[in-house]
Amino acid sequence: MRYMITPCANGCKRGRMLRLIFPLPMLTQLEKVYEPQRFEPAWARWWIDNGIFKASAKNTGRTFSIVIPPPNVTGVLHMGHMLNHTEHDVVVRWHRMRGFNVLWLPGTDHAGIATQMVVERQLVTEGLTRQQLGREEFEKRVWKWKCESGNTIKKQMIQLGASCDWSRERFTLDPGLSLAVRETFVRLYEKGLIYRGEYMVNWCPRCFTAISDLETVHEETQGYLWHIAYPVIGTDRTLVVATTRPETMLGDTAVAIHPDDERYKDLHGKKVLLPLMNREIPIILDAMADPKFGTGVVKVTPAHDLNDFEAGRRHNLACIKVIGEDAKMTSAAGSYAQLDRFEARNEIIADLKAQDLLVGTEDHRLPLGRCQRCRTPIEPLVSKQWFVKTKPLAEPAIRVVEDGRIQLIPEHWSKTYFEWMYNIRDWCISRQLWWGHRIPAWHCHVCGQVTVTREEPAQCAHCQSTRIEQDPDVLDTWFSSGLWPFSTLGWPEQTEDLATFYPTSLLITGFDILFFWVARMIMLGLECMGDVPFRVVYLHTMVRDAEGQKMSKTKGNVIDPLEVTEKYGTDAVRMALMRGASPGTDISIGVDNIESARAFANKLWNASRLIFMKMESSGVDSWAASPAANVPLPEALPESLIIPLEDKWIFSRLNRCADAVNRSIETYRFHEAAQTLWHFVWHEFCDWYLELKKLRFEENSGINTHWRNLLTVYESALRLLHPLMPFITEELWQRITDGSPDRPQSLALAPYPQYQAGSSDSKAEFEMEILQSIVTAARELRADMKIDPKATMDGVLVVREKAQAMIGEMHTGIERLSGAKLEVLATADGVEGVKRGFPEFDLIIRVSAAQAEAQRSRIQKEVDQVEKVISSSERQLADEKFLSRAPQHVVDTIKEKLAGYRAQLQKLRESLNDSH
RNA sequence: GGUCGCUUAGCUCAGUUGGUUAGAGCGUCUGCUUCACACGCAGAAGGCCAGUGGUUCGAGUCCACUAGCGACCACCA
């Protein structure tokens, strides 16, 4: 037993914890079925306890740094996180194994509104409100909650194998990060990039705070366009306005018409009587009124509509707030005061009807802004808030993407980014919440001025009064997230970490927070650090279910990562995700995908089981070579003269595999890396290589060479696979290493196999292909002719020159894998039986005439197919235009291939004639 | 309203600069309890690459349009 379950040494009350007694270099036989639950938690712990993932601030070598998109402390891990974390971990482990000084910095976000809502909901169950509790008590309460449940995400990440440096874990409300927030705020304020003022903001009456434009979601909604008649004073005419929000009319301070609108020219300079309120308001001339829309007359409510607010400024109109922060009508709404805004709407419509002033109603689809958090319809209202002036920050942020100092992947996101950046509007950063970074501004009760400083001031900077009070508001969560890539490294202090790891190398995140987060980090990074926060942004898309549907609780199609990792193993879920993770497309994940990934893990497990069993019976107890960064050259190995074909072949394939995988990960083509490894391990290493090696061990000759080569390849494969499937590979790797001090402590620290020029062996690959074709041909014949699977077939093999030596060496293997006793002859003359002909060999199986017949239809089909290809190639080679315009190498290739097809056709025809 | 993306086997998707029998996994069918693995082995079937037109010697790949789906942005009453 290598694992022991012991009570947690530090007296943790949670009961027993898995602890690992390790390392114990030990090669024992594996259980028959792969049970990841038995070793995954132990390795997760072990990696951390042994500091495998610690970055060094002093390291002067190549550095790779990445910060996690901090999950909400309120959060519970979902599939999107798991995808994100797996992508991070693959890239991070890959770099670490390539010898980089790697930092993956983890942490969480205080998530202002979201967290506050969670705790408030808790309070409701106790019959309390935060107001009853008071600000200080409430904050304590949130902190308490944060400390209790805030570690969930961390534990879950550890369980997923995320190779973060937990010693550098950060939280957006940490003292250091709060310092960074304050520093940034003061700097921006001093540069005039932060200002306070009364403007139209998006107000959520349920969350009771202003929110930014990005936090409102627009939704097409079916509504009405009401036509309301406003009597024109001094005439018997009326002006008919069209509105979607009649309740705001109580706050109208003008109606607007287009100056050139002929219909109303005679009314210029007149006034109308605002119905229900009996207030006289002017008719103003403004281009905001589109003569083609509705009636061409717009009511102007500066307090409740952005356009109207601006029109109000242009025309110096009063701003009458008729809807309050609680979404109820204010006292300015006269008899409607205290009504909810939607109730008021109904009453107003009824009252207008009664007075015959409602002259029309038409259906109208309109976009309705809702609060991102609680879906409550947003109330645009005028309010005194803090804003960031974004244009000056956006300009350099646009430039760095334009000139490639930051690269967005997939590249097409740049356009979306530019689009938003060019049209950026000022950012409302104050929130009327209690959970977050308090705004470092103090209001003076005496002179009314504001003091903004880094340190808490004792007196007003303007009148020296001590009657000052800190602004009650907190900052938008994204303000602190925007500083994440450098605030986490110690800024504004000039720390070693900051010098070593900023700018970070890469950011991996979802496109859904491109504006919320990525854009703001770029702006604030450039502003505060004078350099980009990261060089590459890889944006992945959404995780969907097997049918490509968005996962949602209401649809019931959510896959819980913890459930499935528990059931199928973390490695399996990681692999399933990676196989689907191609840049730019959504990832569909169903249980099927995860099951097949588990099958892959099980395959690797059982291949290892085979290897370990054979090692034991051969008296080999560990793998003795040190891992090398390069895929080894078989020629460089001792006893090179007797390297068997399967070894030359597998080394060559391993080399190509390493090449492909390295290039795939480098370009974030995770699906490609996964695919390549899957194919190599399963269909090359297991299906062919191990099958051939099993026979070698039976033969029991040259056993040391076989072992050395096999273990070298196997060990390299584990290393290649490690970033994707860290647990199973570590578990297996530790079992074959002998624990000597020159060996890395963990597979996570072993060098990642690199392509080595000259290590590919085309001759071996060619010969192996021939071998595979012979075996496959024999199996096809057996299946087609329904020959007893257990019967040894009797046959003849005629091999042409290039492959003859191979047949000599591999004869036993070919016979065993094809299940046929094969006589090797120089020609096939006079041999009776079913024949499969190939350019490199003929395979003839002796069968009865009845069995042979089954072969004919399939060969005929192939003949038809090849004939078609030949005729199309011939047509092309006869085409003058093609010959004159296509490049020579294309013409040559076709000529070559045509020759091949012809040979193939001839062979097929022979088979057809001979098979009787 | 603006922008972007997608449409390839029954399903989910690959297919890097255009180059000639279009690939994988799952599913389906046939046969195998072969001493690593039935989470397996061996074999097979299955696709006028959404449609139309264009560029080209050559198009799943480039261009235009059409249809369907999806996402993001958005202050027109």
PDB file of C-alpha atoms in Angstrom, chain A residues 161-398:
ATOM      1  CA  GLY A 161      -4.811  19.425 -10.820  1.00  0.00           C
ATOM      2  CA  ALA A 162      -4.429  23.123 -11.536  1.00  0.00           C
ATOM      3  CA  SER A 163      -0.716  23.736 -11.149  1.00  0.00           C
ATOM      4  CA  CYS A 164      -1.007  27.153  -9.565  1.00  0.00           C
ATOM      5  CA  ASP A 165       1.500  28.677  -7.203  1.00  0.00           C
ATOM      6  CA  TRP A 166      -0.799  28.819  -4.210  1.00  0.00           C
ATOM      7  CA  SER A 167       1.788  30.627  -2.129  1.00  0.00           C
ATOM      8  CA  ARG A 168       0.995  33.659  -4.275  1.00  0.00           C
ATOM      9  CA  GLU A 169      -2.769  33.384  -4.049  1.00  0.00           C
ATOM     10  CA  ARG A 170      -4.557  36.744  -4.066  1.00  0.00           C
ATOM     11  CA  PHE A 171      -7.970  38.145  -3.322  1.00  0.00           C
ATOM     12  CA  THR A 172      -9.128  41.446  -4.777  1.00  0.00           C
ATOM     13  CA  LEU A 173      -9.786  42.831  -1.305  1.00  0.00           C
ATOM     14  CA  ASP A 174      -6.366  41.913   0.086  1.00  0.00           C
ATOM     15  CA  PRO A 175      -4.592  44.877   1.685  1.00  0.00           C
ATOM     16  CA  GLY A 176      -2.010  44.983  -1.081  1.00  0.00           C
ATOM     17  CA  LEU A 177      -4.591  44.995  -3.802  1.00  0.00           C
ATOM     18  CA  SER A 178      -6.633  47.617  -1.981  1.00  0.00           C
ATOM     19  CA  LEU A 179      -3.547  49.778  -1.946  1.00  0.00           C
ATOM     20  CA  ALA A 180      -3.239  49.338  -5.695  1.00  0.00           C
ATOM     21  CA  VAL A 181      -6.874  50.300  -6.156  1.00  0.00           C
ATOM     22  CA  ARG A 182      -6.458  53.440  -4.117  1.00  0.00           C
ATOM     23  CA  GLU A 183      -3.240  54.379  -5.884  1.00  0.00           C
ATOM     24  CA  THR A 184      -4.897  54.002  -9.257  1.00  0.00           C
ATOM     25  CA  PHE A 185      -7.952  55.953  -8.245  1.00  0.00           C
ATOM     26  CA  VAL A 186      -5.922  58.869  -6.909  1.00  0.00           C
ATOM     27  CA  ARG A 187      -3.622  58.927  -9.933  1.00  0.00           C
ATOM     28  CA  LEU A 188      -6.510  58.958 -12.358  1.00  0.00           C
ATOM     29  CA  TYR A 189      -8.296  61.603 -10.326  1.00  0.00           C
ATOM     30  CA  GLU A 190      -5.242  63.796 -10.250  1.00  0.00           C
ATOM     31  CA  LYS A 191      -4.889  63.457 -14.005  1.00  0.00           C
ATOM     32  CA  GLY A 192      -8.499  64.415 -14.443  1.00  0.00           C
ATOM     33  CA  LEU A 193      -9.396  60.969 -15.700  1.00  0.00           C
ATOM     34  CA  ILE A 194     -11.786  60.349 -12.836  1.00  0.00           C
ATOM     35  CA  TYR A 195     -14.557  62.852 -12.197  1.00  0.00           C
ATOM     36  CA  ARG A 196     -17.766  63.064 -10.229  1.00  0.00           C
ATOM     37  CA  GLY A 197     -20.947  64.513 -11.621  1.00  0.00           C
ATOM     38  CA  GLU A 198     -24.650  64.302 -12.168  1.00  0.00           C
ATOM     39  CA  TYR A 199     -25.379  62.332 -15.260  1.00  0.00           C
ATOM     40  CA  MET A 200     -27.789  59.840 -16.625  1.00  0.00           C
ATOM     41  CA  VAL A 201     -26.938  56.409 -15.289  1.00  0.00           C
ATOM     42  CA  ASN A 202     -28.396  52.935 -15.414  1.00  0.00           C
ATOM     43  CA  TRP A 203     -30.076  52.439 -12.109  1.00  0.00           C
ATOM     44  CA  CYS A 204     -31.178  49.086 -10.779  1.00  0.00           C
ATOM     45  CA  PRO A 205     -34.041  49.664  -8.351  1.00  0.00           C
ATOM     46  CA  ARG A 206     -33.683  46.188  -6.902  1.00  0.00           C
ATOM     47  CA  CYS A 207     -29.924  46.214  -6.326  1.00  0.00           C
ATOM     48  CA  PHE A 208     -30.334  49.856  -5.413  1.00  0.00           C
ATOM     49  CA  THR A 209     -27.210  50.966  -7.188  1.00  0.00           C
ATOM     50  CA  ALA A 210     -25.986  52.502 -10.381  1.00  0.00           C
ATOM     51  CA  ILE A 211     -24.460  50.031 -12.785  1.00  0.00           C
ATOM     52  CA  SER A 212     -22.339  50.433 -15.878  1.00  0.00           C
ATOM     53  CA  ASP A 213     -23.557  50.170 -19.447  1.00  0.00           C
ATOM     54  CA  LEU A 214     -21.974  46.740 -19.679  1.00  0.00           C
ATOM     55  CA  GLU A 215     -23.940  45.477 -16.729  1.00  0.00           C
ATOM     56  CA  THR A 216     -27.213  46.106 -18.469  1.00  0.00           C
ATOM     57  CA  VAL A 217     -28.443  43.543 -20.911  1.00  0.00           C
ATOM     58  CA  HIS A 218     -30.776  44.564 -23.676  1.00  0.00           C
ATOM     59  CA  GLU A 219     -33.651  42.381 -24.519  1.00  0.00           C
ATOM     60  CA  GLU A 220     -36.109  42.695 -27.381  1.00  0.00           C
ATOM     61  CA  THR A 221     -39.457  43.164 -25.721  1.00  0.00           C
ATOM     62  CA  GLN A 222     -42.977  43.483 -27.051  1.00  0.00           C
ATOM     63  CA  GLY A 223     -44.367  46.824 -25.981  1.00  0.00           C
ATOM     64  CA  TYR A 224     -46.564  49.640 -27.229  1.00  0.00           C
ATOM     65  CA  LEU A 225     -46.129  52.988 -28.789  1.00  0.00           C
ATOM     66  CA  TRP A 226     -48.749  55.201 -27.241  1.00  0.00           C
ATOM     67  CA  HIS A 227     -49.898  58.338 -29.026  1.00  0.00           C
ATOM     68  CA  ILE A 228     -50.810  61.073 -26.614  1.00  0.00           C
ATOM     69  CA  ALA A 229     -52.338  64.412 -27.474  1.00  0.00           C
ATOM     70  CA  TYR A 230     -50.819  67.473 -25.822  1.00  0.00           C
ATOM     71  CA  PRO A 231     -53.073  70.553 -26.234  1.00  0.00           C
ATOM     72  CA  VAL A 232     -51.264  73.519 -27.737  1.00  0.00           C
ATOM     73  CA  ILE A 233     -51.871  76.582 -25.665  1.00  0.00           C
ATOM     74  CA  GLY A 234     -53.690  79.385 -27.347  1.00  0.00           C
ATOM     75  CA  THR A 235     -55.021  77.187 -30.127  1.00  0.00           C
ATOM     76  CA  ASP A 236     -57.505  74.403 -30.424  1.00  0.00           C
ATOM     77  CA  ARG A 237     -54.903  72.106 -31.844  1.00  0.00           C
ATOM     78  CA  THR A 238     -52.991  69.347 -30.142  1.00  0.00           C
ATOM     79  CA  LEU A 239     -49.535  67.919 -30.676  1.00  0.00           C
ATOM     80  CA  VAL A 240     -49.493  64.176 -30.662  1.00  0.00           C
ATOM     81  CA  VAL A 241     -46.393  62.632 -29.152  1.00  0.00           C
ATOM     82  CA  ALA A 242     -45.446  58.989 -29.432  1.00  0.00           C
ATOM     83  CA  THR A 243     -43.899  57.274 -26.443  1.00  0.00           C
ATOM     84  CA  THR A 244     -43.104  53.813 -25.116  1.00  0.00           C
ATOM     85  CA  ARG A 245     -42.958  55.018 -21.545  1.00  0.00           C
ATOM     86  CA  PRO A 246     -46.016  57.143 -20.758  1.00  0.00           C
ATOM     87  CA  GLU A 247     -45.236  57.193 -17.038  1.00  0.00           C
ATOM     88  CA  THR A 248     -42.280  59.453 -17.699  1.00  0.00           C
ATOM     89  CA  MET A 249     -44.495  62.123 -19.207  1.00  0.00           C
ATOM     90  CA  LEU A 250     -45.102  63.481 -15.727  1.00  0.00           C
ATOM     91  CA  GLY A 251     -41.520  64.688 -15.879  1.00  0.00           C
ATOM     92  CA  ASP A 252     -41.736  66.219 -19.336  1.00  0.00           C
ATOM     93  CA  THR A 253     -40.298  69.672 -19.553  1.00  0.00           C
ATOM     94  CA  ALA A 254     -40.698  70.165 -23.297  1.00  0.00           C
ATOM     95  CA  VAL A 255     -41.831  68.576 -26.498  1.00  0.00           C
ATOM     96  CA  ALA A 256     -39.489  68.570 -29.459  1.00  0.00           C
ATOM     97  CA  ILE A 257     -40.146  68.842 -33.173  1.00  0.00           C
ATOM     98  CA  HIS A 258     -37.714  68.911 -36.013  1.00  0.00           C
ATOM     99  CA  PRO A 259     -37.042  72.509 -37.126  1.00  0.00           C
ATOM    100  CA  ASP A 260     -37.746  71.637 -40.754  1.00  0.00           C
ATOM    101  CA  ASP A 261     -40.886  69.663 -40.160  1.00  0.00           C
ATOM    102  CA  GLU A 262     -43.463  71.457 -42.332  1.00  0.00           C
ATOM    103  CA  ARG A 263     -46.410  70.028 -40.433  1.00  0.00           C
ATOM    104  CA  TYR A 264     -45.631  71.964 -37.321  1.00  0.00           C
ATOM    105  CA  LYS A 265     -43.944  75.111 -38.636  1.00  0.00           C
ATOM    106  CA  ASP A 266     -46.769  77.295 -37.413  1.00  0.00           C
ATOM    107  CA  LEU A 267     -46.350  76.063 -33.863  1.00  0.00           C
ATOM    108  CA  HIS A 268     -42.783  77.272 -33.417  1.00  0.00           C
ATOM    109  CA  GLY A 269     -42.466  79.252 -30.257  1.00  0.00           C
ATOM    110  CA  LYS A 270     -45.708  78.028 -28.768  1.00  0.00           C
ATOM    111  CA  LYS A 271     -46.278  76.013 -25.638  1.00  0.00           C
ATOM    112  CA  VAL A 272     -48.265  72.930 -24.833  1.00  0.00           C
ATOM    113  CA  LEU A 273     -50.161  71.975 -21.748  1.00  0.00           C
ATOM    114  CA  LEU A 274     -48.798  68.804 -20.255  1.00  0.00           C
ATOM    115  CA  PRO A 275     -51.789  66.570 -19.669  1.00  0.00           C
ATOM    116  CA  LEU A 276     -52.471  65.226 -16.193  1.00  0.00           C
ATOM    117  CA  MET A 277     -49.983  67.664 -14.700  1.00  0.00           C
ATOM    118  CA  ASN A 278     -51.453  70.796 -16.250  1.00  0.00           C
ATOM    119  CA  ARG A 279     -48.023  72.253 -16.649  1.00  0.00           C
ATOM    120  CA  GLU A 280     -47.080  74.568 -19.481  1.00  0.00           C
ATOM    121  CA  ILE A 281     -44.019  73.347 -21.325  1.00  0.00           C
ATOM    122  CA  PRO A 282     -42.315  74.760 -24.421  1.00  0.00           C
ATOM    123  CA  ILE A 283     -42.187  73.338 -27.889  1.00  0.00           C
ATOM    124  CA  ILE A 284     -38.525  73.178 -28.761  1.00  0.00           C
ATOM    125  CA  LEU A 285     -36.856  72.732 -32.131  1.00  0.00           C
ATOM    126  CA  ASP A 286     -34.313  69.964 -32.163  1.00  0.00           C
ATOM    127  CA  ALA A 287     -32.928  67.548 -34.684  1.00  0.00           C
ATOM    128  CA  MET A 288     -33.446  64.736 -32.209  1.00  0.00           C
ATOM    129  CA  ALA A 289     -37.030  64.562 -33.455  1.00  0.00           C
ATOM    130  CA  ASP A 290     -37.133  62.353 -36.497  1.00  0.00           C
ATOM    131  CA  PRO A 291     -40.068  63.457 -38.689  1.00  0.00           C
ATOM    132  CA  LYS A 292     -40.293  59.950 -40.097  1.00  0.00           C
ATOM    133  CA  PHE A 293     -40.747  58.208 -36.755  1.00  0.00           C
ATOM    134  CA  GLY A 294     -44.123  58.100 -35.013  1.00  0.00           C
ATOM    135  CA  THR A 295     -45.757  61.494 -35.238  1.00  0.00           C
ATOM    136  CA  GLY A 296     -42.528  63.397 -35.494  1.00  0.00           C
ATOM    137  CA  VAL A 297     -43.090  64.861 -32.045  1.00  0.00           C
ATOM    138  CA  VAL A 298     -41.013  63.757 -29.081  1.00  0.00           C
ATOM    139  CA  LYS A 299     -41.785  64.361 -25.475  1.00  0.00           C
ATOM    140  CA  VAL A 300     -38.670  65.448 -23.590  1.00  0.00           C
ATOM    141  CA  THR A 301     -38.051  64.007 -20.121  1.00  0.00           C
ATOM    142  CA  PRO A 302     -34.523  65.032 -19.167  1.00  0.00           C
ATOM    143  CA  ALA A 303     -34.585  63.095 -15.919  1.00  0.00           C
ATOM    144  CA  HIS A 304     -35.359  59.684 -17.389  1.00  0.00           C
ATOM    145  CA  ASP A 305     -33.883  59.297 -20.830  1.00  0.00           C
ATOM    146  CA  LEU A 306     -30.362  59.820 -22.048  1.00  0.00           C
ATOM    147  CA  ASN A 307     -31.351  61.550 -25.288  1.00  0.00           C
ATOM    148  CA  ASP A 308     -33.748  63.780 -23.438  1.00  0.00           C
ATOM    149  CA  PHE A 309     -31.128  64.500 -20.819  1.00  0.00           C
ATOM    150  CA  GLU A 310     -28.789  65.776 -23.493  1.00  0.00           C
ATOM    151  CA  ALA A 311     -31.573  67.711 -25.201  1.00  0.00           C
ATOM    152  CA  GLY A 312     -32.385  69.204 -21.831  1.00  0.00           C
ATOM    153  CA  ARG A 313     -28.814  70.424 -21.497  1.00  0.00           C
ATOM    154  CA  ARG A 314     -28.903  71.898 -24.987  1.00  0.00           C
ATOM    155  CA  HIS A 315     -32.126  73.759 -24.321  1.00  0.00           C
ATOM    156  CA  ASN A 316     -31.595  74.535 -20.679  1.00  0.00           C
ATOM    157  CA  LEU A 317     -34.635  72.613 -19.567  1.00  0.00           C
ATOM    158  CA  ALA A 318     -35.576  71.720 -16.052  1.00  0.00           C
ATOM    159  CA  CYS A 319     -34.955  68.185 -14.963  1.00  0.00           C
ATOM    160  CA  ILE A 320     -37.904  66.796 -13.053  1.00  0.00           C
ATOM    161  CA  LYS A 321     -37.330  63.424 -11.467  1.00  0.00           C
ATOM    162  CA  VAL A 322     -40.661  61.657 -11.296  1.00  0.00           C
ATOM    163  CA  ILE A 323     -39.351  58.140 -10.675  1.00  0.00           C
ATOM    164  CA  GLY A 324     -37.232  57.506  -7.617  1.00  0.00           C
ATOM    165  CA  GLU A 325     -34.430  55.103  -6.817  1.00  0.00           C
ATOM    166  CA  ASP A 326     -37.013  52.635  -5.540  1.00  0.00           C
ATOM    167  CA  ALA A 327     -38.807  52.687  -8.913  1.00  0.00           C
ATOM    168  CA  LYS A 328     -41.785  54.380  -7.314  1.00  0.00           C
ATOM    169  CA  MET A 329     -43.192  57.679  -8.502  1.00  0.00           C
ATOM    170  CA  THR A 330     -41.847  60.635  -6.553  1.00  0.00           C
ATOM    171  CA  SER A 331     -43.729  63.489  -5.031  1.00  0.00           C
ATOM    172  CA  ALA A 332     -43.057  65.382  -8.250  1.00  0.00           C
ATOM    173  CA  ALA A 333     -45.472  62.959  -9.890  1.00  0.00           C
ATOM    174  CA  GLY A 334     -48.421  64.606  -8.197  1.00  0.00           C
ATOM    175  CA  SER A 335     -51.293  62.281  -7.569  1.00  0.00           C
ATOM    176  CA  TYR A 336     -49.305  59.332  -8.867  1.00  0.00           C
ATOM    177  CA  ALA A 337     -46.690  59.623  -6.135  1.00  0.00           C
ATOM    178  CA  GLN A 338     -45.817  56.377  -4.378  1.00  0.00           C
ATOM    179  CA  LEU A 339     -47.120  54.223  -7.202  1.00  0.00           C
ATOM    180  CA  ASP A 340     -44.772  51.697  -8.718  1.00  0.00           C
ATOM    181  CA  ARG A 341     -43.609  52.849 -12.172  1.00  0.00           C
ATOM    182  CA  PHE A 342     -45.564  50.139 -13.982  1.00  0.00           C
ATOM    183  CA  GLU A 343     -48.716  50.674 -11.963  1.00  0.00           C
ATOM    184  CA  ALA A 344     -48.379  54.345 -12.703  1.00  0.00           C
ATOM    185  CA  ARG A 345     -48.150  53.538 -16.372  1.00  0.00           C
ATOM    186  CA  ASN A 346     -51.467  51.706 -16.309  1.00  0.00           C
ATOM    187  CA  GLU A 347     -53.197  54.451 -14.367  1.00  0.00           C
ATOM    188  CA  ILE A 348     -51.855  57.137 -16.619  1.00  0.00           C
ATOM    189  CA  ILE A 349     -53.044  55.312 -19.720  1.00  0.00           C
ATOM    190  CA  ALA A 350     -56.470  54.898 -18.148  1.00  0.00           C
ATOM    191  CA  ASP A 351     -56.619  58.548 -17.161  1.00  0.00           C
ATOM    192  CA  LEU A 352     -55.557  59.707 -20.588  1.00  0.00           C
ATOM    193  CA  LYS A 353     -58.193  57.527 -22.137  1.00  0.00           C
ATOM    194  CA  ALA A 354     -60.798  59.027 -19.867  1.00  0.00           C
ATOM    195  CA  GLN A 355     -59.775  62.484 -21.011  1.00  0.00           C
ATOM    196  CA  ASP A 356     -59.731  61.455 -24.640  1.00  0.00           C
ATOM    197  CA  LEU A 357     -56.095  62.318 -24.914  1.00  0.00           C
ATOM    198  CA  LEU A 358     -54.910  58.856 -25.831  1.00  0.00           C
ATOM    199  CA  VAL A 359     -55.325  58.957 -29.567  1.00  0.00           C
ATOM    200  CA  GLY A 360     -53.676  55.732 -30.592  1.00  0.00           C
ATOM    201  CA  THR A 361     -51.839  52.619 -29.511  1.00  0.00           C
ATOM    202  CA  GLU A 362     -49.638  50.518 -31.710  1.00  0.00           C
ATOM    203  CA  ASP A 363     -47.588  47.416 -31.083  1.00  0.00           C
ATOM    204  CA  HIS A 364     -43.925  48.143 -30.875  1.00  0.00           C
ATOM    205  CA  ARG A 365     -40.861  46.020 -30.252  1.00  0.00           C
ATOM    206  CA  LEU A 366     -38.262  47.749 -28.213  1.00  0.00           C
ATOM    207  CA  PRO A 367     -35.028  46.818 -26.507  1.00  0.00           C
ATOM    208  CA  LEU A 368     -35.509  46.834 -22.770  1.00  0.00           C
ATOM    209  CA  GLY A 369     -32.473  47.221 -20.561  1.00  0.00           C
ATOM    210  CA  ARG A 370     -32.342  44.874 -17.610  1.00  0.00           C
ATOM    211  CA  CYS A 371     -29.932  44.458 -14.743  1.00  0.00           C
ATOM    212  CA  GLN A 372     -27.416  41.754 -15.594  1.00  0.00           C
ATOM    213  CA  ARG A 373     -27.667  40.376 -12.069  1.00  0.00           C
ATOM    214  CA  CYS A 374     -31.328  40.364 -11.210  1.00  0.00           C
ATOM    215  CA  ARG A 375     -33.089  40.964 -14.516  1.00  0.00           C
ATOM    216  CA  THR A 376     -34.981  43.944 -13.107  1.00  0.00           C
ATOM    217  CA  PRO A 377     -35.744  46.553 -15.780  1.00  0.00           C
ATOM    218  CA  ILE A 378     -33.209  49.341 -15.517  1.00  0.00           C
ATOM    219  CA  GLU A 379     -34.411  52.813 -14.700  1.00  0.00           C
ATOM    220  CA  PRO A 380     -32.330  55.453 -16.450  1.00  0.00           C
ATOM    221  CA  LEU A 381     -32.119  58.327 -14.053  1.00  0.00           C
ATOM    222  CA  VAL A 382     -29.962  61.289 -13.222  1.00  0.00           C
ATOM    223  CA  SER A 383     -27.653  60.685 -10.350  1.00  0.00           C
ATOM    224  CA  LYS A 384     -24.384  61.943  -8.915  1.00  0.00           C
ATOM    225  CA  GLN A 385     -21.755  59.299  -9.582  1.00  0.00           C
ATOM    226  CA  TRP A 386     -18.062  58.795 -10.181  1.00  0.00           C
ATOM    227  CA  PHE A 387     -16.883  58.190 -13.740  1.00  0.00           C
ATOM    228  CA  VAL A 388     -13.708  57.257 -15.549  1.00  0.00           C
ATOM    229  CA  LYS A 389     -13.016  59.321 -18.624  1.00  0.00           C
ATOM    230  CA  THR A 390     -12.264  56.485 -20.995  1.00  0.00           C
ATOM    231  CA  LYS A 391     -11.326  58.044 -24.311  1.00  0.00           C
ATOM    232  CA  PRO A 392      -7.752  58.959 -23.293  1.00  0.00           C
ATOM    233  CA  LEU A 393      -7.283  55.455 -21.883  1.00  0.00           C
ATOM    234  CA  ALA A 394      -8.790  53.757 -24.900  1.00  0.00           C
ATOM    235  CA  GLU A 395      -6.497  55.347 -27.436  1.00  0.00           C
ATOM    236  CA  PRO A 396      -3.283  53.620 -26.348  1.00  0.00           C
ATOM    237  CA  ALA A 397      -5.277  50.448 -25.701  1.00  0.00           C
ATOM    238  CA  ILE A 398      -6.392  50.448 -29.316  1.00  0.00           C
TER     239      ILE A 398
END
